[in-house]
Tab-separated table of N, CA and C in Angstrom:
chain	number	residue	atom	x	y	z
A	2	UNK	N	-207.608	-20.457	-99.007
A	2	UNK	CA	-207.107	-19.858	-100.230
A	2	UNK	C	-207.407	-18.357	-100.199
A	3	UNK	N	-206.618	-16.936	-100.536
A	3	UNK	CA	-206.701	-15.975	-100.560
A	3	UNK	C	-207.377	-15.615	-101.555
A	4	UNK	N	-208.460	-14.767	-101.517
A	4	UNK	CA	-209.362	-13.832	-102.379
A	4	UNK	C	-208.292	-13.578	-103.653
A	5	UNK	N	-209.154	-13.796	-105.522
A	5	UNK	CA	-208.303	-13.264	-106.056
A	5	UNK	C	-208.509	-11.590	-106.456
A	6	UNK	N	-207.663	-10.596	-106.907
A	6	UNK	CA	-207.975	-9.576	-107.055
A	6	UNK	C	-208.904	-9.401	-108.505
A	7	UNK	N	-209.776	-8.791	-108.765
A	7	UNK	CA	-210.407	-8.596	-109.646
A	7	UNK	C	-210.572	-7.229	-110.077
A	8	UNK	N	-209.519	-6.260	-111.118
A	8	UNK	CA	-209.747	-4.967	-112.070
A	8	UNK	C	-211.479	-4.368	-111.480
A	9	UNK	N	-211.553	-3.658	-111.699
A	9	UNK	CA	-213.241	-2.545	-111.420
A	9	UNK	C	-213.587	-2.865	-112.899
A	10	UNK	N	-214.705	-2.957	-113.030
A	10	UNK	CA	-215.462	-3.213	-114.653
A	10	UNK	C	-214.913	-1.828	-115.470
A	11	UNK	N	-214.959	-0.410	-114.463
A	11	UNK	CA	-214.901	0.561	-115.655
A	11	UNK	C	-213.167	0.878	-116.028
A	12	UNK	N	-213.045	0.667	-116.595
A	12	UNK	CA	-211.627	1.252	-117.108
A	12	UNK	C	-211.501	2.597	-116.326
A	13	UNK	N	-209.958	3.274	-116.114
A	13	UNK	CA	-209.593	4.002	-114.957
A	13	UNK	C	-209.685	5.137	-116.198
A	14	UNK	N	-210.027	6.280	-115.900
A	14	UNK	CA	-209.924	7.883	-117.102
A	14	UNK	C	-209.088	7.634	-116.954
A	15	UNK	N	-208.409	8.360	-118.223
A	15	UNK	CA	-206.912	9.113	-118.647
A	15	UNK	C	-207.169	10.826	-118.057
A	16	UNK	N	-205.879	11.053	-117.658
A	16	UNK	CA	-205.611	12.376	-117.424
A	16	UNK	C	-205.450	12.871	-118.864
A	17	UNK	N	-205.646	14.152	-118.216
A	17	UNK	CA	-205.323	14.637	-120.040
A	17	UNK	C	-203.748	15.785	-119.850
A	18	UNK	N	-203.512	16.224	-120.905
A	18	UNK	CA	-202.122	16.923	-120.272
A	18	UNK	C	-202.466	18.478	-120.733
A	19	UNK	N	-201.906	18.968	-119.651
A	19	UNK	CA	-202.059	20.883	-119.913
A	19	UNK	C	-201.655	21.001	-121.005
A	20	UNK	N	-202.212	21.882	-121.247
A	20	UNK	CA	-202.358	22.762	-122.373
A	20	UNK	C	-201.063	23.697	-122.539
A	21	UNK	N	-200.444	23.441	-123.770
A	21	UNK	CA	-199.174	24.245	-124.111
A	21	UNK	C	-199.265	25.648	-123.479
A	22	UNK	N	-198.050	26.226	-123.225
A	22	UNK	CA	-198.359	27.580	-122.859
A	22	UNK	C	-197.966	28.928	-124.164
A	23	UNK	N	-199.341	29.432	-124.555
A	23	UNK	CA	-199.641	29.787	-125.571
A	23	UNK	C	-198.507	30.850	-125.986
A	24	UNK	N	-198.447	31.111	-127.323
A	24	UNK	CA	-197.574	32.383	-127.579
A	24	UNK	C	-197.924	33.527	-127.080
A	25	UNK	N	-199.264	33.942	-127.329
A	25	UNK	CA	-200.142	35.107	-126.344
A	25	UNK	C	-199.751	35.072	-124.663
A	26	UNK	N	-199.609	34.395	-124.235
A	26	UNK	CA	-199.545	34.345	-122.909
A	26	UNK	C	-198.199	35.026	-122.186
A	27	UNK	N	-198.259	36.204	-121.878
A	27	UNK	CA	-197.127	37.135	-121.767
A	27	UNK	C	-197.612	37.884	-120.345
A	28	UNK	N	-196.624	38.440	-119.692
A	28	UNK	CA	-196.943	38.561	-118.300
A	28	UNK	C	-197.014	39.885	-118.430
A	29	UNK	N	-197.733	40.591	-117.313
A	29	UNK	CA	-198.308	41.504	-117.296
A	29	UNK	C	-197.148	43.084	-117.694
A	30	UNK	N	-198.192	43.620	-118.034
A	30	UNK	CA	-196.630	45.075	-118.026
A	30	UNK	C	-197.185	46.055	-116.729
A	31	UNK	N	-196.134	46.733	-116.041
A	31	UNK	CA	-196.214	47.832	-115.569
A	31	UNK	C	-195.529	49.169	-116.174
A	32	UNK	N	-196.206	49.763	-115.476
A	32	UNK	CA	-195.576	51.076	-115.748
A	32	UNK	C	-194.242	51.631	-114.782
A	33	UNK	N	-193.692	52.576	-115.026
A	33	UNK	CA	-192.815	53.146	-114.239
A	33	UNK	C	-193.290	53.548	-112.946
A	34	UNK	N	-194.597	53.972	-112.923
A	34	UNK	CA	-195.407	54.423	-112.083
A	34	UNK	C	-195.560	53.072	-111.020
A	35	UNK	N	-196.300	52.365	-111.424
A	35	UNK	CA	-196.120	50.849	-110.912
A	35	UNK	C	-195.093	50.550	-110.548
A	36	UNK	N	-193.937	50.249	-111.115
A	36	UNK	CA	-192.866	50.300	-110.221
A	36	UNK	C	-192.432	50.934	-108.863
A	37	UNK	N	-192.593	52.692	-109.489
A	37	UNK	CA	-192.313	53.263	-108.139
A	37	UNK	C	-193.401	53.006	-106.652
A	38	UNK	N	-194.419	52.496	-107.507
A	38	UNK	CA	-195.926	52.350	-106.213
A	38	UNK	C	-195.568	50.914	-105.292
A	39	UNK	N	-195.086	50.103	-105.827
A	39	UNK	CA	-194.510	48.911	-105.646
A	39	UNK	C	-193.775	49.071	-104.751
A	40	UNK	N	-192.606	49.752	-105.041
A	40	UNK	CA	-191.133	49.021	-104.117
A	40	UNK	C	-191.400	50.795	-103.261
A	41	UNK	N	-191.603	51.560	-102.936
A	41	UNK	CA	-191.999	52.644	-102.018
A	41	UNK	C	-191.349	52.156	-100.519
A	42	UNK	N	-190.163	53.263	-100.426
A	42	UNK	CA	-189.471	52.622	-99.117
A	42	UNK	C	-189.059	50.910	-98.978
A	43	UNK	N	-188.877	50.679	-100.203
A	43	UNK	CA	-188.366	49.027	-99.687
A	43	UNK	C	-186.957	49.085	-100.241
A	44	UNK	N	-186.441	49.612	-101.215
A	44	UNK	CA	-184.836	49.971	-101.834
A	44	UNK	C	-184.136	50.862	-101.157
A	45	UNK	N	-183.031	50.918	-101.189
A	45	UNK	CA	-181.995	51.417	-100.760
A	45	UNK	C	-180.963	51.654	-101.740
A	46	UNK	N	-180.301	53.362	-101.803
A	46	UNK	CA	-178.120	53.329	-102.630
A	46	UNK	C	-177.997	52.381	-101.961
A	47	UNK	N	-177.162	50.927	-102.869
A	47	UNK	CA	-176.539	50.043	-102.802
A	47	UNK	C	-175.056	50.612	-102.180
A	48	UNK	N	-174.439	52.072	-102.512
A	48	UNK	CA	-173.624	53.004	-102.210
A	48	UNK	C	-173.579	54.327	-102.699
A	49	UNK	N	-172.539	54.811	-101.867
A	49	UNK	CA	-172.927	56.137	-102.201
A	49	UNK	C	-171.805	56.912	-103.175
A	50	UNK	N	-172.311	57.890	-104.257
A	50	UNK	CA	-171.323	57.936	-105.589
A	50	UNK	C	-172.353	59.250	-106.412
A	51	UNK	N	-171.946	58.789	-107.563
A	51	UNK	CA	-172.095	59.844	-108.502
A	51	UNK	C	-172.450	58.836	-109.420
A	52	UNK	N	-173.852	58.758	-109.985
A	52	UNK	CA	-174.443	57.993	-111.271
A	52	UNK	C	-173.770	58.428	-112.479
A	53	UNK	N	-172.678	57.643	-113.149
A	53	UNK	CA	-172.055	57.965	-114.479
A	53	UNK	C	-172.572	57.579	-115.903
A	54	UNK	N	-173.349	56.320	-115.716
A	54	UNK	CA	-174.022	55.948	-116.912
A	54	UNK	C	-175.395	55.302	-116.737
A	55	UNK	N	-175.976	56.437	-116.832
A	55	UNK	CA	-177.901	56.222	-116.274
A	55	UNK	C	-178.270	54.434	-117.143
A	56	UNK	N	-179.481	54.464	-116.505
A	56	UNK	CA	-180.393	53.458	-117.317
A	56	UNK	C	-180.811	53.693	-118.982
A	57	UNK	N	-180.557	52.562	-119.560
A	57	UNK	CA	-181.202	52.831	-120.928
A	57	UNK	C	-180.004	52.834	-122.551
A	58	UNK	N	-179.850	53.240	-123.023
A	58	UNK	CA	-179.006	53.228	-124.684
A	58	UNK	C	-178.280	54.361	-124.164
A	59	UNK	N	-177.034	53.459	-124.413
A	59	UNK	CA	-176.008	54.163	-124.611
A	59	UNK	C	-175.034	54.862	-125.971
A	60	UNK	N	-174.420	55.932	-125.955
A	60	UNK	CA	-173.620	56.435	-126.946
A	60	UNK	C	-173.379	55.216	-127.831
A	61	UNK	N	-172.974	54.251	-127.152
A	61	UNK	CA	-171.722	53.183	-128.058
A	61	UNK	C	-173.284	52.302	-128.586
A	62	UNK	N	-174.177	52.496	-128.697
A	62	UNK	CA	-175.348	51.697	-128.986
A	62	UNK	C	-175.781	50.450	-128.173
A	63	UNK	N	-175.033	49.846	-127.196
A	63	UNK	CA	-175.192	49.253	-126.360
A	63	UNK	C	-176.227	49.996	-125.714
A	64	UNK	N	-176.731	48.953	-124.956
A	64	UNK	CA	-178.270	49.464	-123.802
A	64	UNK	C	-177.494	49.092	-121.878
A	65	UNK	N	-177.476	50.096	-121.379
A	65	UNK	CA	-177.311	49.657	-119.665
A	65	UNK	C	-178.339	49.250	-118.958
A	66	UNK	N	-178.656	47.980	-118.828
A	66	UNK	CA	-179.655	47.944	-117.919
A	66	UNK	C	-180.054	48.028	-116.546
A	67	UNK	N	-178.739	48.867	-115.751
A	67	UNK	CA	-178.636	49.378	-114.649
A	67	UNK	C	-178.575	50.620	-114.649
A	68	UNK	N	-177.416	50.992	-113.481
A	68	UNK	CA	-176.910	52.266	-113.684
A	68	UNK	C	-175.776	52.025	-112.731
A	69	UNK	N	-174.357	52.871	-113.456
A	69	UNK	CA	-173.153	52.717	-112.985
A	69	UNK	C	-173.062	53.951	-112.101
A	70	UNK	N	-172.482	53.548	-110.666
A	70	UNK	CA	-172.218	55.096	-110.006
A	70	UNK	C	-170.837	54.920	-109.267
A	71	UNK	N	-169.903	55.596	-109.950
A	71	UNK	CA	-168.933	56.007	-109.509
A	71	UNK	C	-168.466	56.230	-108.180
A	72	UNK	N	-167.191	55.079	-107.335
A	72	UNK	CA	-167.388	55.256	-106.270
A	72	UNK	C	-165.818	54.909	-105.963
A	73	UNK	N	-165.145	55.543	-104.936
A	73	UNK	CA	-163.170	55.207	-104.632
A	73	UNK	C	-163.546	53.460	-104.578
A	74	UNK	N	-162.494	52.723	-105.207
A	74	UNK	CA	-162.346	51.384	-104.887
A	74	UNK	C	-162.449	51.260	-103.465
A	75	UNK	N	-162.635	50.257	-103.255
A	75	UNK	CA	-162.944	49.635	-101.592
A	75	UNK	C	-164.032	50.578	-100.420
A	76	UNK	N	-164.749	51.168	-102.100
A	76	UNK	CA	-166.014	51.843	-100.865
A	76	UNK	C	-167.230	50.854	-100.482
A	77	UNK	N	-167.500	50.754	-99.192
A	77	UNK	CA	-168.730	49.466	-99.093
A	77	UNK	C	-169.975	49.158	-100.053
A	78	UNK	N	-170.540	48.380	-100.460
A	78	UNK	CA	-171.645	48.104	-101.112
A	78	UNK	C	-172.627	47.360	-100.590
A	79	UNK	N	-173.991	47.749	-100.061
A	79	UNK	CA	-174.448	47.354	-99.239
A	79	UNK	C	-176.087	46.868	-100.085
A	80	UNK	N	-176.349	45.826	-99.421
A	80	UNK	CA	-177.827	45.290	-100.060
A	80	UNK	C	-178.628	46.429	-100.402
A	81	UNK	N	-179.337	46.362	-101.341
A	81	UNK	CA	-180.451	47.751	-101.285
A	81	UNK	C	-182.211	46.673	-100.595
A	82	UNK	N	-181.838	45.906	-100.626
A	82	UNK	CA	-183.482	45.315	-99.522
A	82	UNK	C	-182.792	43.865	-99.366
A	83	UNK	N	-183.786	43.448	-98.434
A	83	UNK	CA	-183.698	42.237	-97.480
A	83	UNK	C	-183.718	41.112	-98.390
A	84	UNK	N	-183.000	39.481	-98.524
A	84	UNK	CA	-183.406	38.920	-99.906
A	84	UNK	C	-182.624	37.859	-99.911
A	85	UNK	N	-182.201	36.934	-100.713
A	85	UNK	CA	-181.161	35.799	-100.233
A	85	UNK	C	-180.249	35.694	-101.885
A	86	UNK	N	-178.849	35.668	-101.143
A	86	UNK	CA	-178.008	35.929	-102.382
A	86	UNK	C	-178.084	34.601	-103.237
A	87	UNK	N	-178.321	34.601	-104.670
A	87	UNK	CA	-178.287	33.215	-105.358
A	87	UNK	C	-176.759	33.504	-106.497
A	88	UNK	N	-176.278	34.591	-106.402
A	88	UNK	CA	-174.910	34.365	-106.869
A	88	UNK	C	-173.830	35.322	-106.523
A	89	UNK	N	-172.565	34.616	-106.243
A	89	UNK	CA	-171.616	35.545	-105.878
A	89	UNK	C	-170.319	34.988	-106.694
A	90	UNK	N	-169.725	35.538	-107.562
A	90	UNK	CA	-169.303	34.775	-108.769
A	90	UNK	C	-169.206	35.697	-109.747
A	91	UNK	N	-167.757	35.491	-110.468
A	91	UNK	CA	-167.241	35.862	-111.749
A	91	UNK	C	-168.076	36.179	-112.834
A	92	UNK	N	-168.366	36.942	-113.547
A	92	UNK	CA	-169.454	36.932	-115.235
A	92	UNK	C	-168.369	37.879	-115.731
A	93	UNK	N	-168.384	36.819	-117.202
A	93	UNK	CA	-167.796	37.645	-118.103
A	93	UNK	C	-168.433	39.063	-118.336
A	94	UNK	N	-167.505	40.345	-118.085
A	94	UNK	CA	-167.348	41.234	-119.096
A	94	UNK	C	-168.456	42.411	-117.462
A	95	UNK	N	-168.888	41.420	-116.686
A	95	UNK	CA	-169.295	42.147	-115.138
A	95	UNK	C	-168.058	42.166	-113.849
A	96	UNK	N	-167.516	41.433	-114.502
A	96	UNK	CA	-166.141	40.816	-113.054
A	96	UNK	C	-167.344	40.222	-111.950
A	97	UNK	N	-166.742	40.442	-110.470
A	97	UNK	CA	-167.195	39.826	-109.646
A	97	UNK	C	-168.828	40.379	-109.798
A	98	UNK	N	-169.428	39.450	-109.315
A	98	UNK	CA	-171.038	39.729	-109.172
A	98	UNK	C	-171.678	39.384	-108.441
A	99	UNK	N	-172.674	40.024	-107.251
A	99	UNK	CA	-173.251	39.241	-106.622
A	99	UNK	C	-175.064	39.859	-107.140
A	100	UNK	N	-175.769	38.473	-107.071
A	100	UNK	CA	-177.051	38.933	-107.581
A	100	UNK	C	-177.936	38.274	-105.940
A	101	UNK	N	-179.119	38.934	-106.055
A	101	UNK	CA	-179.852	39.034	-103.927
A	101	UNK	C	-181.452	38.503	-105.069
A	102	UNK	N	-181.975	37.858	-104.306
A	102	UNK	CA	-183.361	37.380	-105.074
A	102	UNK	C	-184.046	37.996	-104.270
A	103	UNK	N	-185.408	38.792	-103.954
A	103	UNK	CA	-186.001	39.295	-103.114
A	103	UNK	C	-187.154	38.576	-103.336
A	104	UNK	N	-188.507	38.772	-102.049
A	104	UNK	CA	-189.487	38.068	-101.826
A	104	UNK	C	-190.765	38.247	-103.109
A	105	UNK	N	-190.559	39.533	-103.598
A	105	UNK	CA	-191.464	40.010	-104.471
A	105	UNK	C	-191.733	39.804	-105.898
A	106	UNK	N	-190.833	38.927	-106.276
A	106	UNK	CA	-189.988	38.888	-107.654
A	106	UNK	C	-189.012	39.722	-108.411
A	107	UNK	N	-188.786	40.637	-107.163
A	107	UNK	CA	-187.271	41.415	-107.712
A	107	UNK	C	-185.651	40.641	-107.372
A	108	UNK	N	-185.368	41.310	-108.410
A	108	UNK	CA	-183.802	40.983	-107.949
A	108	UNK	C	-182.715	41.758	-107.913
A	109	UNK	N	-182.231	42.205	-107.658
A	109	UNK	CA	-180.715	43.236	-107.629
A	109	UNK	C	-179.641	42.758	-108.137
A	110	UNK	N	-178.622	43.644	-108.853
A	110	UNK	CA	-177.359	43.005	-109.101
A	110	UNK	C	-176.398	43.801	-108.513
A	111	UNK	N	-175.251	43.195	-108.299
A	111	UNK	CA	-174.000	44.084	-108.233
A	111	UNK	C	-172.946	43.670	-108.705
A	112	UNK	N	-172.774	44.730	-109.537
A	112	UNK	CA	-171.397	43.886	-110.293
A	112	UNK	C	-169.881	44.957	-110.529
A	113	UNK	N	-168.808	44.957	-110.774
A	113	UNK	CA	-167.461	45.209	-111.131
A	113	UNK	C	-166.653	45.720	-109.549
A	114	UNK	N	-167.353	44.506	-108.800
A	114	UNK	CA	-167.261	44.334	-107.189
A	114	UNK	C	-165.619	44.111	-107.388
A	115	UNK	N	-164.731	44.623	-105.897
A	115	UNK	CA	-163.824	43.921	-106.053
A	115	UNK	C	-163.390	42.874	-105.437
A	116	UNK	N	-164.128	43.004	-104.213
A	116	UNK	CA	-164.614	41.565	-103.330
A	116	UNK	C	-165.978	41.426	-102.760
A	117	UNK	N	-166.002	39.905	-102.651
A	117	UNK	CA	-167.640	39.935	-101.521
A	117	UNK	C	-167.829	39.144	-100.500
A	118	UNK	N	-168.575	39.850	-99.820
A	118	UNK	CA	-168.844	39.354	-98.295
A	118	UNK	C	-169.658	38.352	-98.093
A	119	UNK	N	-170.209	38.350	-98.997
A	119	UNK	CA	-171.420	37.198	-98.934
A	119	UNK	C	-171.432	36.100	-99.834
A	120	UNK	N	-171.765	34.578	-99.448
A	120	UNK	CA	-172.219	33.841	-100.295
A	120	UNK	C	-173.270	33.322	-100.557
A	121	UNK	N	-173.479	32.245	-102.130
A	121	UNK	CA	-174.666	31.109	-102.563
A	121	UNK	C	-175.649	31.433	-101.407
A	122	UNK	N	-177.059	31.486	-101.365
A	122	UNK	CA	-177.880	31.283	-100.624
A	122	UNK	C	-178.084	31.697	-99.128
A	123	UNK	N	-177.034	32.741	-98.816
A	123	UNK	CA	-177.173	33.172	-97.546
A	123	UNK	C	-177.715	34.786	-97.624
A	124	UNK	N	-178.909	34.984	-96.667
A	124	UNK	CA	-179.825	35.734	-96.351
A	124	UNK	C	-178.802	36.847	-95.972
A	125	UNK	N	-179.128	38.006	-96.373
A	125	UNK	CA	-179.093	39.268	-96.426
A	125	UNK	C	-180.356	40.358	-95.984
A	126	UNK	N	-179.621	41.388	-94.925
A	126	UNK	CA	-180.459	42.501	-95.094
A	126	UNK	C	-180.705	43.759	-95.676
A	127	UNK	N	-181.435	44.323	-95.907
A	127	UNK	CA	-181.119	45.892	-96.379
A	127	UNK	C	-180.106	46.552	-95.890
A	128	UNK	N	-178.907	47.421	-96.327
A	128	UNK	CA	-178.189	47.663	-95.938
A	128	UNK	C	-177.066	47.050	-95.141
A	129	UNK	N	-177.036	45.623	-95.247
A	129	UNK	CA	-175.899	44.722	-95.180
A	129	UNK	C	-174.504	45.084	-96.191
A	130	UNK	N	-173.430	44.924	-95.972
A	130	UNK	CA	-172.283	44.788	-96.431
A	130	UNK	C	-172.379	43.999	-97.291
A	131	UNK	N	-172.435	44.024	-98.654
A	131	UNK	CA	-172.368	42.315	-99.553
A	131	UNK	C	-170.464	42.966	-99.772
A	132	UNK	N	-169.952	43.515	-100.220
A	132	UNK	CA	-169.167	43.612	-101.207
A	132	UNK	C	-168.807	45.154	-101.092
A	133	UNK	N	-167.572	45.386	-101.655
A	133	UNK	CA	-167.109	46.037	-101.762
A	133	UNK	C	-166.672	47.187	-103.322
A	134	UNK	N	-166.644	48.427	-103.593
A	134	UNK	CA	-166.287	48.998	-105.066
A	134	UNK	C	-165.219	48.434	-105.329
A	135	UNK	N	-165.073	47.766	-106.914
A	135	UNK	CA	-163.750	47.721	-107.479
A	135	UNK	C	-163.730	48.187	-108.582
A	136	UNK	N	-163.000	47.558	-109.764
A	136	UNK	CA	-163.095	47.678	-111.144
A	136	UNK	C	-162.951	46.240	-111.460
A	137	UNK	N	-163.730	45.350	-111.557
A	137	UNK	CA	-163.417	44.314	-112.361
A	137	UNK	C	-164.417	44.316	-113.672
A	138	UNK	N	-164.002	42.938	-114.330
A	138	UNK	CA	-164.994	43.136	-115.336
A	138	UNK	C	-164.047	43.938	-116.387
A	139	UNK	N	-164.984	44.168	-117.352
A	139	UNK	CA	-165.000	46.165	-118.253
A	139	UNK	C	-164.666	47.183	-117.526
A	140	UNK	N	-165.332	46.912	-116.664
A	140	UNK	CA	-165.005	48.538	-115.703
A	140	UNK	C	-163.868	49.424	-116.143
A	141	UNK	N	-163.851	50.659	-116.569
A	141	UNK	CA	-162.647	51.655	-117.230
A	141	UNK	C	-162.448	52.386	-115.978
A	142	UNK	N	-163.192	52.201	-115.040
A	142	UNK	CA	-163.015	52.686	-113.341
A	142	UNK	C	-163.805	52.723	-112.187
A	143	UNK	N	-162.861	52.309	-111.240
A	143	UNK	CA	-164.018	51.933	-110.169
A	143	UNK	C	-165.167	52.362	-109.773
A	144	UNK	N	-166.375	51.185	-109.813
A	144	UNK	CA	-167.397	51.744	-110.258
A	144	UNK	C	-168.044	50.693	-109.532
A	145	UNK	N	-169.359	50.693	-109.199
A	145	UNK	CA	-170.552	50.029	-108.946
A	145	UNK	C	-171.871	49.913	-110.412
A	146	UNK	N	-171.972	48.488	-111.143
A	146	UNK	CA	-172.645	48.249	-111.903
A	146	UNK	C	-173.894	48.082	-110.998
A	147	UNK	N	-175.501	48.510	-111.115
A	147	UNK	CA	-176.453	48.502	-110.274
A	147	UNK	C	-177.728	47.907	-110.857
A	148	UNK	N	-178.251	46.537	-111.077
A	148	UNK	CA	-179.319	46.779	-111.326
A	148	UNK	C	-180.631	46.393	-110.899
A	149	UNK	N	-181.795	46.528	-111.221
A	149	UNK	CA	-182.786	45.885	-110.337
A	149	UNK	C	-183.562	44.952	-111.420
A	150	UNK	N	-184.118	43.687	-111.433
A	150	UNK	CA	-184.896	43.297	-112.232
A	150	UNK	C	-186.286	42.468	-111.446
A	151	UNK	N	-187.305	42.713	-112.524
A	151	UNK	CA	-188.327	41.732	-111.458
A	151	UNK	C	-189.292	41.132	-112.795
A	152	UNK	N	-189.511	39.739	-112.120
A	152	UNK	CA	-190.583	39.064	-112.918
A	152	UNK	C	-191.459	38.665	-112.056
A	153	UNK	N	-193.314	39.169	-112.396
A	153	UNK	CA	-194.549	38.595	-111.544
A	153	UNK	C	-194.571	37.291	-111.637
A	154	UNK	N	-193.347	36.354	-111.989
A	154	UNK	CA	-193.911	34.677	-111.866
A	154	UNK	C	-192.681	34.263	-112.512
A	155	UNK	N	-191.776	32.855	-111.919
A	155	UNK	CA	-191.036	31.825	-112.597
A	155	UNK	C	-191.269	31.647	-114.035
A	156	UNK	N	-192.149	31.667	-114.040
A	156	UNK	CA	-192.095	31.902	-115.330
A	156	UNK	C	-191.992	32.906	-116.817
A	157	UNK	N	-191.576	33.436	-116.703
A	157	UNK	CA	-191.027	34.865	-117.347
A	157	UNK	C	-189.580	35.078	-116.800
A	158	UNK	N	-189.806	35.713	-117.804
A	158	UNK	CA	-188.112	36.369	-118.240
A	158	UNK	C	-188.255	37.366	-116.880
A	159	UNK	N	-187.153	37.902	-115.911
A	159	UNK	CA	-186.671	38.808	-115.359
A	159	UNK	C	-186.566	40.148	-116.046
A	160	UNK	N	-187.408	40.992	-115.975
A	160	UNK	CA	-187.028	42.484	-116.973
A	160	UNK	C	-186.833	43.369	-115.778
A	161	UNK	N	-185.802	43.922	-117.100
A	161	UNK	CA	-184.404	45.086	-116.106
A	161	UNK	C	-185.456	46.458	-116.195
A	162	UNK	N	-185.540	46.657	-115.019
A	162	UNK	CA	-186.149	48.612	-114.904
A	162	UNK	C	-184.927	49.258	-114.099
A	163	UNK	N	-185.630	50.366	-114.591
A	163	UNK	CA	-184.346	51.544	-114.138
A	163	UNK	C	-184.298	51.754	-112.562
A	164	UNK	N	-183.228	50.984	-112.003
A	164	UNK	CA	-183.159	52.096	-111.031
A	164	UNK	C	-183.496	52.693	-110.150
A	165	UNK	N	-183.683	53.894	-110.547
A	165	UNK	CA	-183.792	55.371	-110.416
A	165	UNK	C	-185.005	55.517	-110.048
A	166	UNK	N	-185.933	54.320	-110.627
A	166	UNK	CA	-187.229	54.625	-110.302
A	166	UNK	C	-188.042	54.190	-108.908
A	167	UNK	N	-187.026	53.158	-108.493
A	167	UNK	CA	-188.035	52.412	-106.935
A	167	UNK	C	-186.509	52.856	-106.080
A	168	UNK	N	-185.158	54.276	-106.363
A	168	UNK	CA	-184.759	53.911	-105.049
A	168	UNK	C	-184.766	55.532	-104.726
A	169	UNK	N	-185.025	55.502	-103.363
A	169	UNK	CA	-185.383	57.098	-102.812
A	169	UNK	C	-184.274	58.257	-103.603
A	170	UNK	N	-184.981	59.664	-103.724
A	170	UNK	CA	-184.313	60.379	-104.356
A	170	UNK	C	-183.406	61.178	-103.778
């Protein structure tokens, strides 16, 4: 006859469950300074143009959270750092868009593209070809929408910095 199984006398603990994640609990801030100390030689002009509508509030009260630089349709647009594309795809009111995830928690955008070279999940280098200047989108003219965003952790929101500030002058 086979042994029967017999429970352990002590009852097994309960796990307990993490702890909500608090309202206080907000991710760190940098400065502009921080920024620029950060990405130092790692960005790149996505292309080359004339910046028409800097970072920040605009006339029309709208806020840019890039910066648009003016460039002839079908001028190249090239990665500004090394990174793997997670979208290449239509957004309302951006036209074509491709967004590059980088290793650091930055991300790049490019948007009022008029075509792109790259797709979903395929690795990119600095200064790779993604795409090309168009006007899609809003765009009132061919233009390169530019922006950079970075969050220290999955968890947080992605916040848009300027620019201007991590790409050589």
């Amino acid at each position: 006859k086979p042994p029967v199984y017999k429970p352990p006398a002590t009852p097994p603990t309960e796990s307990k469950p993490l702890p909500p994640l608090m309202p206080d609990d907000k991710p760190p801030t940098y400065s502009d300074a921080d920024y620029a100390r950060m990405a130092a030689g790692r960005f790149q002009w996505p292309v080359r143009g004339t910046v028409i509508s800097p970072y920040g509030p605009r006339s029309t009260g709208n806020r840019n959270d890039g910066v648009d630089i003016a460039a002839s349709a079908g001028t190249p647009v090239v990665a500004a750092a090394d990174g793997i594309v997670k979208l290449a795809n239509e957004l309302a009111g951006s036209g074509l868009t491709v967004i590059v995830i980088h290793a650091d928690g930055c991300a790049t955008v490019y948007a009022n593209l008029r075509s792109a070279d790259v797709g979903m999940d395929q690795r990119v280098s600095r200064g790779q070809k993604i795409g090309v200047v168009g006007q899609s989108g809003d765009a009132p003219r061919p233009q390169l929408h530019f922006e950079v965003r970075h969050s220290p952790s999955a968890k947080y929101k992605a916040r848009a910095i300027d620019p201007q500030i991590v790409l050589p002058r």
